[in-house]
mmCIF file of C-alpha atoms and ligand atoms in Angstrom:
data_model
loop_
_atom_site.group_PDB
_atom_site.id
_atom_site.type_symbol
_atom_site.label_atom_id
_atom_site.label_comp_id
_atom_site.label_asym_id
_atom_site.label_seq_id
_atom_site.Cartn_x
_atom_site.Cartn_y
_atom_site.Cartn_z
ATOM 1 C CA MET A 12 207.638 -4.228 168.822
ATOM 2 C CA PHE A 13 210.446 -1.690 168.619
ATOM 3 C CA TYR A 14 214.001 -2.874 169.196
ATOM 4 C CA ALA A 15 217.512 -1.409 169.114
ATOM 5 C CA ASP A 16 219.895 -2.390 166.301
ATOM 6 C CA GLY A 17 223.142 -0.487 166.852
ATOM 7 C CA ILE A 18 222.516 3.225 166.320
ATOM 8 C CA LEU A 19 219.047 2.522 164.866
ATOM 9 C CA ARG A 20 215.657 1.664 166.287
ATOM 10 C CA LYS A 21 213.545 -0.748 164.258
ATOM 11 C CA SER A 22 210.052 -2.214 164.154
ATOM 12 C CA SER A 23 209.494 -5.973 164.092
ATOM 13 C CA LEU A 24 206.212 -5.357 162.225
ATOM 14 C CA ILE A 25 207.960 -3.518 159.366
ATOM 15 C CA ASP A 26 210.479 -6.382 159.316
ATOM 16 C CA GLU A 27 207.603 -8.677 158.280
ATOM 17 C CA ILE A 28 207.510 -7.078 154.815
ATOM 18 C CA PRO A 29 210.084 -8.856 152.628
ATOM 19 C CA GLY A 30 212.510 -7.077 150.325
ATOM 20 C CA ILE A 31 212.857 -3.829 152.243
ATOM 21 C CA PHE A 32 215.039 -2.168 154.916
ATOM 22 C CA HIS A 33 214.171 0.521 157.472
ATOM 23 C CA GLY A 34 215.331 2.298 160.606
ATOM 24 C CA PHE A 35 214.882 5.288 162.900
ATOM 25 C CA SER A 36 218.120 7.080 163.742
ATOM 26 C CA THR A 37 219.186 8.392 167.145
ATOM 27 C CA ARG A 38 221.789 11.055 167.987
ATOM 28 C CA ALA A 39 224.553 8.455 167.957
ATOM 29 C CA GLY A 40 227.078 7.470 165.318
ATOM 30 C CA GLY A 41 227.555 10.683 163.323
ATOM 31 C CA LYS A 42 230.195 13.302 162.628
ATOM 32 C CA SER A 43 228.581 16.513 163.935
ATOM 33 C CA VAL A 44 230.645 18.047 166.742
ATOM 34 C CA LEU A 45 228.557 21.091 167.719
ATOM 35 C CA PRO A 46 227.041 20.628 171.195
ATOM 36 C CA HIS A 47 223.467 20.843 169.885
ATOM 37 C CA THR A 48 223.890 18.737 166.727
ATOM 38 C CA ALA A 49 226.236 16.006 167.993
ATOM 39 C CA SER A 50 226.383 13.668 166.404
ATOM 40 C CA LEU A 51 224.098 12.279 163.645
ATOM 41 C CA ASN A 52 222.308 15.468 162.602
ATOM 42 C CA LEU A 53 220.532 15.010 159.249
ATOM 43 C CA SER A 54 219.593 18.638 158.496
ATOM 44 C CA HIS A 55 221.561 21.163 156.443
ATOM 45 C CA ASN A 56 220.021 24.140 158.232
ATOM 46 C CA LEU A 57 221.079 23.715 161.850
ATOM 47 C CA GLY A 58 224.675 24.915 161.902
ATOM 48 C CA ASP A 59 226.690 21.972 160.632
ATOM 49 C CA PRO A 60 228.904 22.352 157.541
ATOM 50 C CA ALA A 61 227.264 20.838 154.433
ATOM 51 C CA GLU A 62 229.968 18.184 154.080
ATOM 52 C CA VAL A 63 229.366 16.983 157.646
ATOM 53 C CA VAL A 64 225.613 16.625 157.020
ATOM 54 C CA ARG A 65 226.304 14.753 153.771
ATOM 55 C CA GLU A 66 228.659 12.466 155.697
ATOM 56 C CA ASN A 67 225.923 11.857 158.275
ATOM 57 C CA LEU A 68 223.346 11.086 155.551
ATOM 58 C CA ASP A 69 225.890 8.686 154.082
ATOM 59 C CA ILE A 70 226.381 6.956 157.462
ATOM 60 C CA PHE A 71 222.611 6.694 157.951
ATOM 61 C CA ALA A 72 222.025 5.367 154.422
ATOM 62 C CA ARG A 73 224.744 2.728 154.694
ATOM 63 C CA THR A 74 223.648 1.655 158.167
ATOM 64 C CA VAL A 75 219.952 1.388 157.345
ATOM 65 C CA SER A 76 220.524 -0.397 153.997
ATOM 66 C CA ASP A 77 223.258 -2.809 155.185
ATOM 67 C CA SER A 78 225.718 -0.955 152.897
ATOM 68 C CA ALA A 79 223.551 -1.414 149.793
ATOM 69 C CA TYR A 80 223.218 2.379 149.317
ATOM 70 C CA GLY A 81 225.056 5.576 150.256
ATOM 71 C CA GLY A 82 223.908 9.105 150.984
ATOM 72 C CA ASP A 83 223.384 9.821 147.278
ATOM 73 C CA ALA A 84 220.315 7.527 147.430
ATOM 74 C CA THR A 85 218.666 9.593 150.167
ATOM 75 C CA VAL A 86 215.876 12.119 149.683
ATOM 76 C CA THR A 87 214.768 14.675 152.236
ATOM 77 C CA LEU A 88 211.974 17.208 151.932
ATOM 78 C CA HIS A 89 211.710 20.813 153.019
ATOM 79 C CA GLN A 90 209.177 19.920 155.705
ATOM 80 C CA ILE A 91 206.284 22.337 156.113
ATOM 81 C CA HIS A 92 203.922 20.597 158.608
ATOM 82 C CA SER A 93 201.485 19.731 155.825
ATOM 83 C CA ALA A 94 199.675 16.610 154.631
ATOM 84 C CA LYS A 95 201.552 16.679 151.309
ATOM 85 C CA VAL A 96 202.881 13.246 150.280
ATOM 86 C CA ARG A 97 205.220 12.910 147.296
ATOM 87 C CA VAL A 98 205.701 9.848 145.123
ATOM 88 C CA LEU A 99 209.412 9.243 144.477
ATOM 89 C CA THR A 100 211.222 7.405 141.728
ATOM 90 C CA ALA A 101 214.889 6.450 141.638
ATOM 91 C CA ASP A 102 215.423 9.663 139.623
ATOM 92 C CA ASN A 103 214.770 11.651 142.819
ATOM 93 C CA ALA A 104 217.717 10.035 144.641
ATOM 94 C CA GLY A 105 220.040 12.657 146.110
ATOM 95 C CA GLU A 106 217.494 15.462 146.600
ATOM 96 C CA GLY A 107 218.400 17.089 149.890
ATOM 97 C CA TYR A 108 221.848 15.452 149.700
ATOM 98 C CA SER A 109 223.609 16.759 146.616
ATOM 99 C CA ILE A 110 220.855 19.348 146.139
ATOM 100 C CA PRO A 111 220.854 21.142 149.517
ATOM 101 C CA ARG A 112 217.126 21.767 149.762
ATOM 102 C CA GLY A 113 214.423 19.265 148.824
ATOM 103 C CA GLU A 114 210.918 20.058 147.635
ATOM 104 C CA ASP A 115 208.194 21.116 150.072
ATOM 105 C CA GLY A 116 206.235 18.308 151.713
ATOM 106 C CA ASP A 117 206.087 15.953 154.666
ATOM 107 C CA GLY A 118 205.715 12.446 153.305
ATOM 108 C CA PHE A 119 207.060 10.119 150.653
ATOM 109 C CA VAL A 120 205.903 6.948 148.971
ATOM 110 C CA THR A 121 207.927 4.871 146.544
ATOM 111 C CA VAL A 122 207.741 1.517 144.772
ATOM 112 C CA GLN A 123 211.275 1.757 143.382
ATOM 113 C CA ALA A 124 214.646 0.579 144.655
ATOM 114 C CA GLY A 125 217.583 2.982 144.661
ATOM 115 C CA VAL A 126 215.986 5.757 146.660
ATOM 116 C CA ILE A 127 215.813 6.160 150.453
ATOM 117 C CA PRO A 128 213.153 8.616 151.630
ATOM 118 C CA ILE A 129 213.993 10.103 155.020
ATOM 119 C CA ALA A 130 211.408 11.837 157.216
ATOM 120 C CA ARG A 131 213.171 14.039 159.757
ATOM 121 C CA ALA A 132 212.031 14.936 163.260
ATOM 122 C CA ALA A 133 213.057 16.223 166.683
ATOM 123 C CA ASP A 134 209.915 15.685 168.854
ATOM 124 C CA CYS A 135 207.578 15.442 165.834
ATOM 125 C CA VAL A 136 206.289 11.989 164.918
ATOM 126 C CA PRO A 137 208.175 9.975 162.303
ATOM 127 C CA VAL A 138 206.047 7.213 160.751
ATOM 128 C CA LEU A 139 207.263 4.449 158.449
ATOM 129 C CA LEU A 140 204.852 2.287 156.472
ATOM 130 C CA ALA A 141 205.314 -0.724 154.245
ATOM 131 C CA GLY A 142 203.066 -3.087 152.343
ATOM 132 C CA LEU A 143 202.860 -5.314 149.300
ATOM 133 C CA ARG A 144 201.199 -5.191 145.908
ATOM 134 C CA ALA A 145 199.307 -8.172 144.525
ATOM 135 C CA ASP A 146 202.435 -9.294 142.671
ATOM 136 C CA GLY A 147 204.401 -9.297 145.944
ATOM 137 C CA ARG A 148 206.440 -6.198 145.236
ATOM 138 C CA PRO A 149 206.788 -3.767 148.160
ATOM 139 C CA VAL A 150 205.499 -0.223 148.605
ATOM 140 C CA VAL A 151 207.164 1.918 151.289
ATOM 141 C CA SER A 152 206.480 5.273 152.904
ATOM 142 C CA ALA A 153 208.146 7.704 155.309
ATOM 143 C CA VAL A 154 206.141 10.464 156.995
ATOM 144 C CA HIS A 155 206.925 13.490 159.162
ATOM 145 C CA ALA A 156 203.886 14.127 161.339
ATOM 146 C CA GLY A 157 204.203 17.200 163.496
ATOM 147 C CA TRP A 158 201.033 18.083 165.348
ATOM 148 C CA ARG A 159 199.753 20.020 162.343
ATOM 149 C CA GLY A 160 200.592 17.201 159.960
ATOM 150 C CA THR A 161 199.083 14.703 162.395
ATOM 151 C CA VAL A 162 195.727 16.478 162.656
ATOM 152 C CA SER A 163 195.789 17.176 158.915
ATOM 153 C CA GLY A 164 195.810 13.383 158.524
ATOM 154 C CA ILE A 165 199.157 12.916 156.792
ATOM 155 C CA ALA A 166 199.437 9.295 157.996
ATOM 156 C CA ALA A 167 196.101 8.506 156.318
ATOM 157 C CA GLU A 168 197.173 10.398 153.201
ATOM 158 C CA ALA A 169 200.292 8.207 152.996
ATOM 159 C CA VAL A 170 198.086 5.096 153.172
ATOM 160 C CA ARG A 171 195.850 6.527 150.434
ATOM 161 C CA VAL A 172 198.836 7.154 148.145
ATOM 162 C CA MET A 173 200.193 3.651 148.843
ATOM 163 C CA LEU A 174 196.808 2.158 147.855
ATOM 164 C CA SER A 175 196.750 4.295 144.687
ATOM 165 C CA LEU A 176 200.014 2.598 143.669
ATOM 166 C CA GLY A 177 198.479 -0.855 144.052
ATOM 167 C CA CYS A 178 199.394 -1.636 147.654
ATOM 168 C CA GLU A 179 196.956 -4.072 149.278
ATOM 169 C CA LEU A 180 195.514 -2.625 152.487
ATOM 170 C CA PRO A 181 195.656 -5.817 154.623
ATOM 171 C CA THR A 182 199.417 -6.059 154.018
ATOM 172 C CA ILE A 183 200.241 -2.565 155.338
ATOM 173 C CA ARG A 184 202.315 -2.283 158.522
ATOM 174 C CA ALA A 185 203.018 1.033 160.234
ATOM 175 C CA ALA A 186 205.644 2.031 162.787
ATOM 176 C CA ILE A 187 205.255 5.204 164.838
ATOM 177 C CA GLY A 188 208.791 6.153 165.831
ATOM 178 C CA PRO A 189 210.266 7.998 168.817
ATOM 179 C CA HIS A 190 208.593 11.394 169.405
ATOM 180 C CA ILE A 191 207.576 13.695 172.230
ATOM 181 C CA GLY A 192 205.336 11.675 174.528
ATOM 182 C CA TYR A 193 202.071 12.506 176.245
ATOM 183 C CA CYS A 194 204.233 12.751 179.383
ATOM 184 C CA CYS A 195 205.946 15.912 178.084
ATOM 185 C CA TYR A 196 203.731 17.446 175.407
ATOM 186 C CA GLU A 197 201.996 20.243 177.314
ATOM 187 C CA VAL A 198 199.748 22.359 175.077
ATOM 188 C CA GLY A 199 197.709 25.546 175.423
ATOM 189 C CA ALA A 200 194.063 26.437 174.851
ATOM 190 C CA ASP A 201 194.819 27.649 171.318
ATOM 191 C CA PHE A 202 196.130 24.175 170.421
ATOM 192 C CA TYR A 203 192.966 22.538 171.767
ATOM 193 C CA GLU A 204 190.765 24.893 169.794
ATOM 194 C CA THR A 205 192.712 24.362 166.571
ATOM 195 C CA VAL A 206 192.404 20.570 166.894
ATOM 196 C CA CYS A 207 188.677 20.930 167.694
ATOM 197 C CA GLY A 208 188.266 22.978 164.520
ATOM 198 C CA LEU A 209 190.122 20.500 162.319
ATOM 199 C CA CYS A 210 189.098 17.152 163.821
ATOM 200 C CA GLY A 211 186.088 17.867 166.018
ATOM 201 C CA ALA A 212 185.613 18.197 169.773
ATOM 202 C CA GLU A 213 185.326 14.447 170.318
ATOM 203 C CA PHE A 214 188.714 13.765 168.721
ATOM 204 C CA ALA A 215 190.294 16.614 170.694
ATOM 205 C CA GLY A 216 188.691 15.362 173.898
ATOM 206 C CA ARG A 217 190.052 11.848 173.373
ATOM 207 C CA HIS A 218 193.634 12.916 172.725
ATOM 208 C CA ILE A 219 194.147 16.184 174.625
ATOM 209 C CA THR A 220 193.651 15.641 178.344
ATOM 210 C CA ILE A 221 195.174 16.515 181.707
ATOM 211 C CA PRO A 222 197.510 13.729 182.877
ATOM 212 C CA ALA A 223 197.317 12.560 186.476
ATOM 213 C CA GLY A 224 199.331 14.891 188.684
ATOM 214 C CA LYS A 225 199.499 17.697 186.086
ATOM 215 C CA VAL A 226 197.483 20.895 185.794
ATOM 216 C CA LYS A 227 197.687 21.670 182.070
ATOM 217 C CA HIS A 228 196.477 19.785 179.033
ATOM 218 C CA HIS A 229 198.849 17.427 177.238
ATOM 219 C CA ALA A 230 198.417 16.183 173.681
ATOM 220 C CA ASN A 231 198.880 12.531 172.805
ATOM 221 C CA LEU A 232 200.352 12.456 169.280
ATOM 222 C CA THR A 233 200.747 8.673 169.568
ATOM 223 C CA SER A 234 197.063 7.912 170.063
ATOM 224 C CA MET A 235 196.097 10.546 167.460
ATOM 225 C CA ASN A 236 198.195 8.826 164.789
ATOM 226 C CA VAL A 237 197.003 5.355 165.838
ATOM 227 C CA GLU A 238 193.383 6.502 165.470
ATOM 228 C CA ILE A 239 194.061 8.181 162.114
ATOM 229 C CA LEU A 240 195.823 5.071 160.776
ATOM 230 C CA THR A 241 193.080 2.801 162.119
ATOM 231 C CA ASN A 242 190.431 4.928 160.406
ATOM 232 C CA ALA A 243 192.459 4.567 157.193
ATOM 233 C CA GLY A 244 192.136 0.785 157.510
ATOM 234 C CA VAL A 245 195.424 -0.190 159.175
ATOM 235 C CA THR A 246 194.271 -2.289 162.106
ATOM 236 C CA PRO A 247 195.878 -1.700 165.537
ATOM 237 C CA GLU A 248 197.740 -5.034 165.542
ATOM 238 C CA LYS A 249 199.559 -3.830 162.392
ATOM 239 C CA ILE A 250 200.742 -0.630 164.092
ATOM 240 C CA ASP A 251 203.983 -0.589 166.107
ATOM 241 C CA VAL A 252 204.523 2.275 168.554
ATOM 242 C CA SER A 253 207.845 3.317 170.059
ATOM 243 C CA SER A 254 207.499 4.079 173.752
ATOM 244 C CA ASP A 255 210.573 6.354 173.700
ATOM 245 C CA CYS A 256 209.850 10.014 174.454
ATOM 246 C CA THR A 257 212.372 12.271 172.734
ATOM 247 C CA MET A 258 212.120 14.917 175.479
ATOM 248 C CA CYS A 259 212.533 12.469 178.398
ATOM 249 C CA MET A 260 215.407 10.813 176.505
ATOM 250 C CA ASN A 261 217.207 13.913 175.227
ATOM 251 C CA ASP A 262 220.559 12.164 175.647
ATOM 252 C CA VAL A 263 219.500 9.612 173.009
ATOM 253 C CA TYR A 264 217.309 11.769 170.737
ATOM 254 C CA TYR A 265 217.108 15.361 169.560
ATOM 255 C CA SER A 266 214.283 17.260 171.262
ATOM 256 C CA HIS A 267 213.011 20.640 170.095
ATOM 257 C CA ARG A 268 211.248 21.344 173.381
ATOM 258 C CA ALA A 269 213.988 20.147 175.695
ATOM 259 C CA THR A 270 216.458 22.517 174.006
ATOM 260 C CA ALA A 271 214.201 25.466 173.076
ATOM 261 C CA GLY A 272 214.864 24.696 169.422
ATOM 262 C CA LYS A 273 218.661 24.439 169.558
ATOM 263 C CA ARG A 274 219.045 20.888 168.276
ATOM 264 C CA GLY A 275 219.735 18.619 165.310
ATOM 265 C CA VAL A 276 217.275 16.214 163.686
ATOM 266 C CA HIS A 277 217.149 12.466 163.359
ATOM 267 C CA GLY A 278 215.545 10.580 160.552
ATOM 268 C CA ALA A 279 213.269 7.698 159.701
ATOM 269 C CA GLY A 280 214.376 6.011 156.499
ATOM 270 C CA ILE A 281 212.992 3.148 154.460
ATOM 271 C CA GLY A 282 213.809 1.600 151.119
ATOM 272 C CA ILE A 283 213.458 -1.320 148.742
ATOM 273 C CA ARG A 284 216.360 -3.759 148.301
HETATM 274 ZN ZN1 ZN B 326 208.419 12.564 178.102
#
């Protein structure tokens, strides 16, 4: 179940993994003053001065980690709508914070404390995952799954990388954070055909349909990611889904579609205590 904790949204399933912290940010609680980025924008490339974005990353890091870490522990990626997942060590802390642009990629996994991977989104799907190794130590992951990343299977790739680092599959919990809902995500014929090509007509037919009362197809990024995670071995009862639609709730979240691209980004962050 998702619940509100101040400016963050959290998953009770992720909470079940000991020794970690996590949270999905909203627009609230930051220092950005531009109309489209106000107020907790976490991207350097959307019009805010660099020091304001660093301040926002610092606020997010301190809030999500209960003041254990500041912005210099955060890592962001230059997100490219891929299925590329990076393994981070504490040495990567500060990439995207003190170094303005992170490496290319859309997901992170780490087994080390001292680093807070942040997947950023504004309608795209942020996914956080956590699990345990046989010795009880945690493995955490943050993923940015736009539609391209989603159908490229980035959520499953994150699970694969977690397993490669010794995470035990039955322990893995996943939380699919606030993103554009089926209610609002109208797509065209080209989208349908691309998904058919990548994932097959049956997959496309299950997740791209015409909602009652509408005339065009809508894509369901929620059910796509649930299916992809389930196929990777994370059973549905271990998957939390936020019911918040970023476009319907544009006062609470940044939405690319609601603003024709003039917006900030929020983040999904996770780390080891
Ligand atoms: Zn909606």
